[in-house]
Amino acid sequence: MYPVLHIYPERIKHNAKNIKKLCDNRGIMVTGVTKVVSANIDVAKAMLDAGITSLGDSRIQNIIYMKENGIDAEFMLLRIPMKSELELVVEHVDITLVSELKTVEWLNEIAKEKNKIQNIIYMVDVGDLREGVWYENAVEEIIEVQKYDNICLKGIGTNLGCFGGVLPSVKNMNILLEVKNEIEEILSRKLDIISGGNSAALPLIENGILPDGINHFRLGESIICGTDVTNNRNVPGNRQDTVILEAQIIELKEKPSVPVGEIGFDAFGRKPVFEDKGKRLKAILAIGEQDISPDGLIPIDEKIEVLHSSSDHTIVDLTDSEYEYKLGDTIKFRMSYGCLLKAITSKYVEKVIEK
Ligand SMILES: *Cc1c(COP(=O)(O)O)cnc(C)c1O
């Protein structure tokens, strides 16, 4: 039954190999990030087949799911953990990102009870204003970690392009490296991992300007979608046809392009605007905001225009298409990162693995 998400692991493997090669050439370790496909097992396998040995996800449930389904890798928890999931973290996660000393203290207690060492990467905020200790206070906060016997500070990391949309740059990477150098001096040892960021930081490698010392990236979107939304581009050499959404037409009629009647707000409190193009051939698809975001739908038939979605309906304009669509036909889309995230999470969208 439609809607269907067609997932192409071989294409994702191609992307993963391409990214792995790029990073290998510069001595950068890669953690493949699975969250945008809810840790789909075939996608995780595709990353491992490409030679990636470390997988990261923001949800502990996804990490447990991968382990229970035979995925053998080093697992990194990307979202700084909740107090309520720390038992699970110590049980299942090889390395967790953190940004609070209190969380480290709690992790230490649990690790001690379980007779384990918990590896951590301490996050440093170099300007984007999402997670991490503000860089000016980073050294004094992070060196406190040495108090805890059952915690191993594997390294430090940063995340950019997520809240503030701040682009990774030589300047903000150098801030991270200054923090690293000071910590290494105080602790009299080297840190193993200096994690420079997500897909948004790839241009620094591609352009050969990533400062020496950054040796790890956490990469999801560039591998799975072949895109980099922060820099608004396709990743060179990567495919974007890795996941395709197919939805079915449930109504197909000619209607005016402007509604008739006084206009209030739509089902989501938005005030719609309309351009009068006369009568248009419009289709309603059986998919909606519960499963996708209409702004993130990219029709494969480029002559189709996506007009609007409410909870369960999406309206598209077919007038300019050269193909003669009929009731019951389906329409295929590529998706933005955000739209794919919704589609994969929706239980109403069937997921099919394609060869
Ligand atoms: C999601 C996430 C990533 C991966 O980001 P992409 O843009 O998909 O490459 C990396 N680090 C953290 C902390 C994340 O939450």
XYZ file of C-alpha atoms and ligand atoms in Angstrom:
370
model
C 0.000 0.000 0.000
C 1.144 3.540 -0.698
C 2.811 5.789 0.358
C 6.109 3.932 -0.034
C 9.687 4.976 0.691
C 12.063 3.197 -1.675
C 15.491 2.923 -0.022
C 18.560 2.168 -2.175
C 21.393 0.868 0.056
C 23.773 0.321 -2.893
C 23.553 4.022 -3.757
C 24.117 4.958 -0.125
C 27.124 2.617 -0.082
C 28.501 4.456 -3.122
C 28.157 7.757 -1.256
C 29.714 6.318 1.898
C 32.710 5.003 -0.065
C 33.197 8.354 -1.759
C 33.104 10.222 1.564
C 35.325 7.637 3.259
C 37.947 8.042 0.536
C 37.860 11.826 0.800
C 38.336 11.618 4.578
C 40.964 8.821 4.450
C 43.101 10.951 2.173
C 43.255 13.645 4.860
C 43.600 11.284 7.827
C 40.060 11.958 9.051
C 38.156 9.195 10.876
C 34.466 8.901 9.975
C 31.465 8.052 12.128
C 28.508 7.292 9.836
C 25.318 8.827 11.199
C 22.126 6.773 10.858
C 19.472 8.959 12.510
C 17.842 10.383 9.360
C 16.750 6.836 8.450
C 15.926 5.791 12.053
C 18.915 3.409 11.972
C 17.536 1.362 9.083
C 19.529 -1.876 9.188
C 20.227 -2.070 5.446
C 21.531 1.504 5.482
C 23.746 0.759 8.495
C 25.081 -2.296 6.630
C 25.734 -0.203 3.533
C 27.910 2.125 5.614
C 29.845 -0.802 7.087
C 30.246 -2.361 3.606
C 31.819 0.918 2.509
C 34.502 0.472 5.169
C 33.075 2.680 7.905
C 33.543 1.042 11.325
C 31.933 3.603 13.631
C 28.198 4.431 13.616
C 26.540 7.337 15.381
C 22.935 8.072 16.228
C 21.176 10.651 18.365
C 18.655 8.180 19.800
C 19.703 5.430 22.203
C 16.785 3.309 20.932
C 18.324 3.344 17.456
C 21.697 2.192 18.782
C 20.087 -0.647 20.734
C 18.028 -1.561 17.643
C 21.154 -1.803 15.477
C 22.983 -3.940 18.057
C 19.990 -6.266 18.427
C 19.898 -6.673 14.653
C 23.467 -7.825 14.274
C 25.199 -4.560 13.353
C 28.743 -4.832 14.651
C 30.413 -1.429 14.949
C 31.668 1.123 17.414
C 28.562 3.045 18.540
C 28.570 6.752 19.300
C 25.627 8.552 20.953
C 25.386 11.965 19.306
C 22.753 13.693 21.391
C 24.108 14.628 24.792
C 22.281 12.156 27.039
C 19.243 12.636 29.282
C 19.627 11.704 32.942
C 16.942 9.080 32.406
C 18.920 7.199 29.738
C 22.340 7.050 31.401
C 21.991 3.397 32.476
C 21.343 2.476 28.845
C 24.233 4.645 27.682
C 26.743 2.843 29.896
C 25.236 -0.491 28.869
C 25.215 0.059 25.081
C 27.237 3.068 23.951
C 30.974 2.987 23.223
C 31.442 6.762 23.119
C 28.921 9.411 24.131
C 29.040 13.128 23.471
C 28.560 15.209 26.656
C 28.455 18.863 27.642
C 27.676 18.842 31.374
C 30.008 17.896 34.254
C 27.000 16.742 36.267
C 26.152 14.250 33.527
C 29.775 13.050 33.591
C 29.515 12.585 37.359
C 26.330 10.518 36.964
C 27.888 8.475 34.163
C 30.898 7.835 36.384
C 28.721 6.487 39.214
C 26.859 4.119 36.909
C 30.051 2.998 35.152
C 31.637 2.311 38.546
C 28.667 0.139 39.582
C 28.902 -1.795 36.342
C 32.689 -1.999 36.528
C 33.063 -0.254 33.179
C 34.894 2.698 31.698
C 32.644 5.131 29.808
C 34.307 6.942 26.898
C 33.202 10.513 26.297
C 33.743 13.325 23.834
C 33.259 16.697 25.510
C 31.488 19.161 23.255
C 32.730 22.710 22.823
C 30.444 25.476 21.485
C 32.543 27.574 19.105
C 29.633 29.798 18.061
C 26.550 27.939 16.762
C 24.814 28.033 20.179
C 23.594 24.445 20.285
C 25.365 21.975 22.601
C 28.768 22.413 24.204
C 30.604 24.395 26.844
C 31.220 27.933 25.558
C 34.792 27.913 24.194
C 36.030 30.621 26.582
C 35.216 28.391 29.590
C 35.981 25.078 27.901
C 39.438 24.250 29.262
C 38.638 24.776 32.937
C 35.402 22.774 32.657
C 36.777 19.885 30.620
C 39.898 19.223 32.723
C 37.575 18.528 35.680
C 36.745 15.243 33.953
C 40.025 13.739 35.174
C 38.483 13.479 38.690
C 36.328 10.593 37.532
C 38.035 7.189 37.527
C 35.455 5.427 35.385
C 35.355 8.080 32.671
C 37.803 8.289 29.775
C 38.037 11.628 27.972
C 38.551 10.355 24.420
C 38.473 13.790 22.933
C 36.589 16.976 22.243
C 34.250 17.969 19.477
C 32.068 20.694 18.112
C 28.843 21.004 16.164
C 28.035 23.778 13.719
C 25.310 24.668 11.254
C 22.441 23.397 13.407
C 20.963 26.151 15.581
C 22.691 29.326 14.449
C 23.408 28.015 10.964
C 27.041 29.047 11.615
C 29.258 27.694 8.836
C 32.314 25.651 9.800
C 35.437 27.675 9.037
C 39.193 27.649 9.540
C 38.598 30.220 12.268
C 36.135 28.204 14.357
C 38.122 24.963 13.820
C 41.179 26.774 15.163
C 39.234 27.747 18.288
C 38.578 24.026 18.883
C 42.282 23.294 18.323
C 43.346 25.945 20.844
C 41.112 24.258 23.428
C 42.658 20.885 22.499
C 46.222 22.181 22.854
C 45.594 23.685 26.285
C 43.855 20.546 27.554
C 46.648 18.303 26.259
C 49.226 20.467 27.986
C 47.406 20.403 31.331
C 46.653 16.659 31.184
C 50.127 15.849 29.741
C 48.613 13.531 27.190
C 47.209 13.574 23.682
C 43.457 13.402 23.009
C 42.547 10.661 20.502
C 39.584 12.347 18.853
C 39.145 15.938 17.743
C 35.720 15.875 16.122
C 35.278 18.773 13.719
C 31.620 18.395 12.903
C 28.918 17.147 10.600
C 28.271 17.240 6.849
C 28.353 21.039 6.873
C 32.109 20.885 7.581
C 32.977 18.756 4.522
C 33.898 21.732 2.298
C 36.875 22.347 4.618
C 38.251 18.922 3.618
C 37.274 19.237 -0.044
C 39.040 22.585 -0.285
C 42.095 21.328 1.589
C 41.833 24.008 4.275
C 40.885 21.916 7.332
C 43.489 22.776 9.983
C 45.821 19.924 11.052
C 44.720 18.316 14.285
C 41.027 17.881 13.451
C 40.853 14.123 12.882
C 37.201 13.045 13.075
C 33.868 13.869 11.390
C 30.319 12.684 12.134
C 28.557 12.376 8.783
C 24.936 11.547 8.020
C 23.260 13.813 5.482
C 26.178 13.841 3.028
C 26.213 10.034 2.945
C 22.503 9.242 3.063
C 21.050 12.189 1.099
C 24.141 13.235 -0.868
C 23.398 16.817 0.180
C 24.655 19.456 2.610
C 21.732 21.668 3.562
C 23.740 24.189 5.575
C 25.812 25.068 2.516
C 22.768 24.456 0.247
C 24.556 22.120 -2.164
C 24.922 18.588 -3.476
C 28.075 16.814 -2.310
C 30.443 16.324 -5.291
C 30.475 12.719 -6.524
C 27.522 11.685 -4.351
C 24.075 10.581 -5.491
C 20.842 12.217 -4.341
C 18.490 9.431 -5.575
C 19.133 7.292 -2.495
C 15.621 7.385 -1.049
C 12.523 7.990 -3.200
C 8.995 8.598 -1.932
C 5.990 7.390 -3.932
C 2.455 8.605 -3.166
C -0.862 7.822 -4.845
C -3.368 10.172 -6.502
C -6.799 10.038 -4.819
C -8.417 12.949 -6.667
C -7.605 14.482 -10.043
C -9.614 17.489 -11.189
C -9.432 20.851 -12.878
C -9.967 23.608 -10.339
C -9.321 27.339 -10.091
C -5.917 28.404 -8.751
C -7.478 30.819 -6.275
C -9.945 29.650 -3.592
C -13.466 31.017 -3.548
C -14.586 32.713 -0.336
C -13.030 34.815 2.389
C -9.570 33.490 3.315
C -8.663 32.747 6.955
C -5.859 30.514 8.169
C -5.084 26.984 6.916
C -5.129 23.824 9.038
C -1.708 24.738 10.519
C -2.420 28.397 11.243
C -0.680 29.634 8.104
C -2.166 32.291 5.843
C -1.999 30.865 2.327
C -1.238 33.122 -0.651
C -2.374 32.391 -4.193
C -1.400 33.491 -7.669
C -4.222 33.462 -10.214
C -3.130 31.203 -13.063
C -6.675 30.350 -14.170
C -7.944 26.776 -14.042
C -5.296 24.144 -13.277
C -5.173 20.334 -13.296
C -4.609 19.395 -9.692
C -4.092 16.097 -7.921
C -4.570 15.233 -4.284
C -2.049 12.690 -2.970
C -2.729 10.468 0.028
C 0.113 11.803 2.162
C 0.320 14.849 4.420
C 2.069 16.826 7.118
C 1.963 13.769 9.364
C 4.372 12.069 6.933
C 6.240 14.807 5.061
C 6.866 18.542 4.902
C 5.593 19.855 1.557
C 8.501 22.336 1.228
C 10.894 19.369 1.272
C 9.203 17.401 -1.522
C 11.141 17.514 -4.802
C 9.087 15.945 -7.637
C 11.110 13.706 -9.975
C 8.859 15.004 -12.781
C 10.209 18.546 -12.718
C 7.082 19.987 -14.322
C 5.026 19.172 -11.229
C 4.547 21.858 -8.591
C 3.816 20.996 -4.962
C 1.172 23.431 -3.721
C 0.228 22.564 -0.174
C -0.236 19.889 2.464
C -2.609 19.499 5.354
C -2.433 16.591 7.827
C -3.287 13.852 5.343
C -3.542 15.461 1.910
C -0.975 16.968 -0.427
C -2.060 19.005 -3.446
C 0.120 19.129 -6.545
C -0.335 21.021 -9.816
C 0.072 18.708 -12.827
C -0.955 21.148 -15.571
C 2.538 21.661 -17.026
C 3.573 17.993 -16.958
C 4.014 16.195 -20.276
C 2.767 12.956 -18.731
C -0.973 12.249 -18.612
C -1.601 11.252 -15.032
C -4.710 9.256 -14.144
C -6.545 8.625 -10.889
C -4.657 5.860 -9.062
C -1.293 6.737 -10.610
C 1.591 7.490 -8.277
C 3.981 10.408 -8.132
C 7.611 10.135 -7.053
C 9.687 12.580 -5.046
C 13.152 13.097 -3.715
C 13.167 14.730 -0.284
C 15.057 17.255 1.773
C 16.774 15.992 4.945
C 13.914 17.278 7.117
C 11.242 15.749 4.921
C 12.991 12.357 4.853
C 13.246 12.459 8.644
C 9.447 12.797 8.870
C 8.728 10.176 6.196
C 10.970 7.555 7.779
C 9.414 8.202 11.185
C 5.815 7.995 9.967
C 4.294 4.590 10.603
C 1.896 5.257 7.732
C 4.718 5.194 5.158
C 5.856 1.729 4.051
C 9.616 1.258 3.733
C 10.934 -0.965 0.949
C 14.569 -1.896 0.394
C 15.478 -1.791 -3.319
C 18.432 -3.489 -5.007
C 22.954 14.695 13.410
C 24.289 14.956 13.958
C 25.425 14.793 13.151
C 25.329 14.421 11.695
O 24.924 15.535 10.951
P 24.743 15.483 9.359
O 24.446 16.888 9.001
O 23.620 14.543 9.087
O 26.025 15.016 8.774
C 26.659 15.024 13.726
N 26.777 15.398 15.039
C 25.712 15.570 15.831
C 25.916 15.973 17.239
C 24.436 15.349 15.325
O 23.372 15.519 16.128
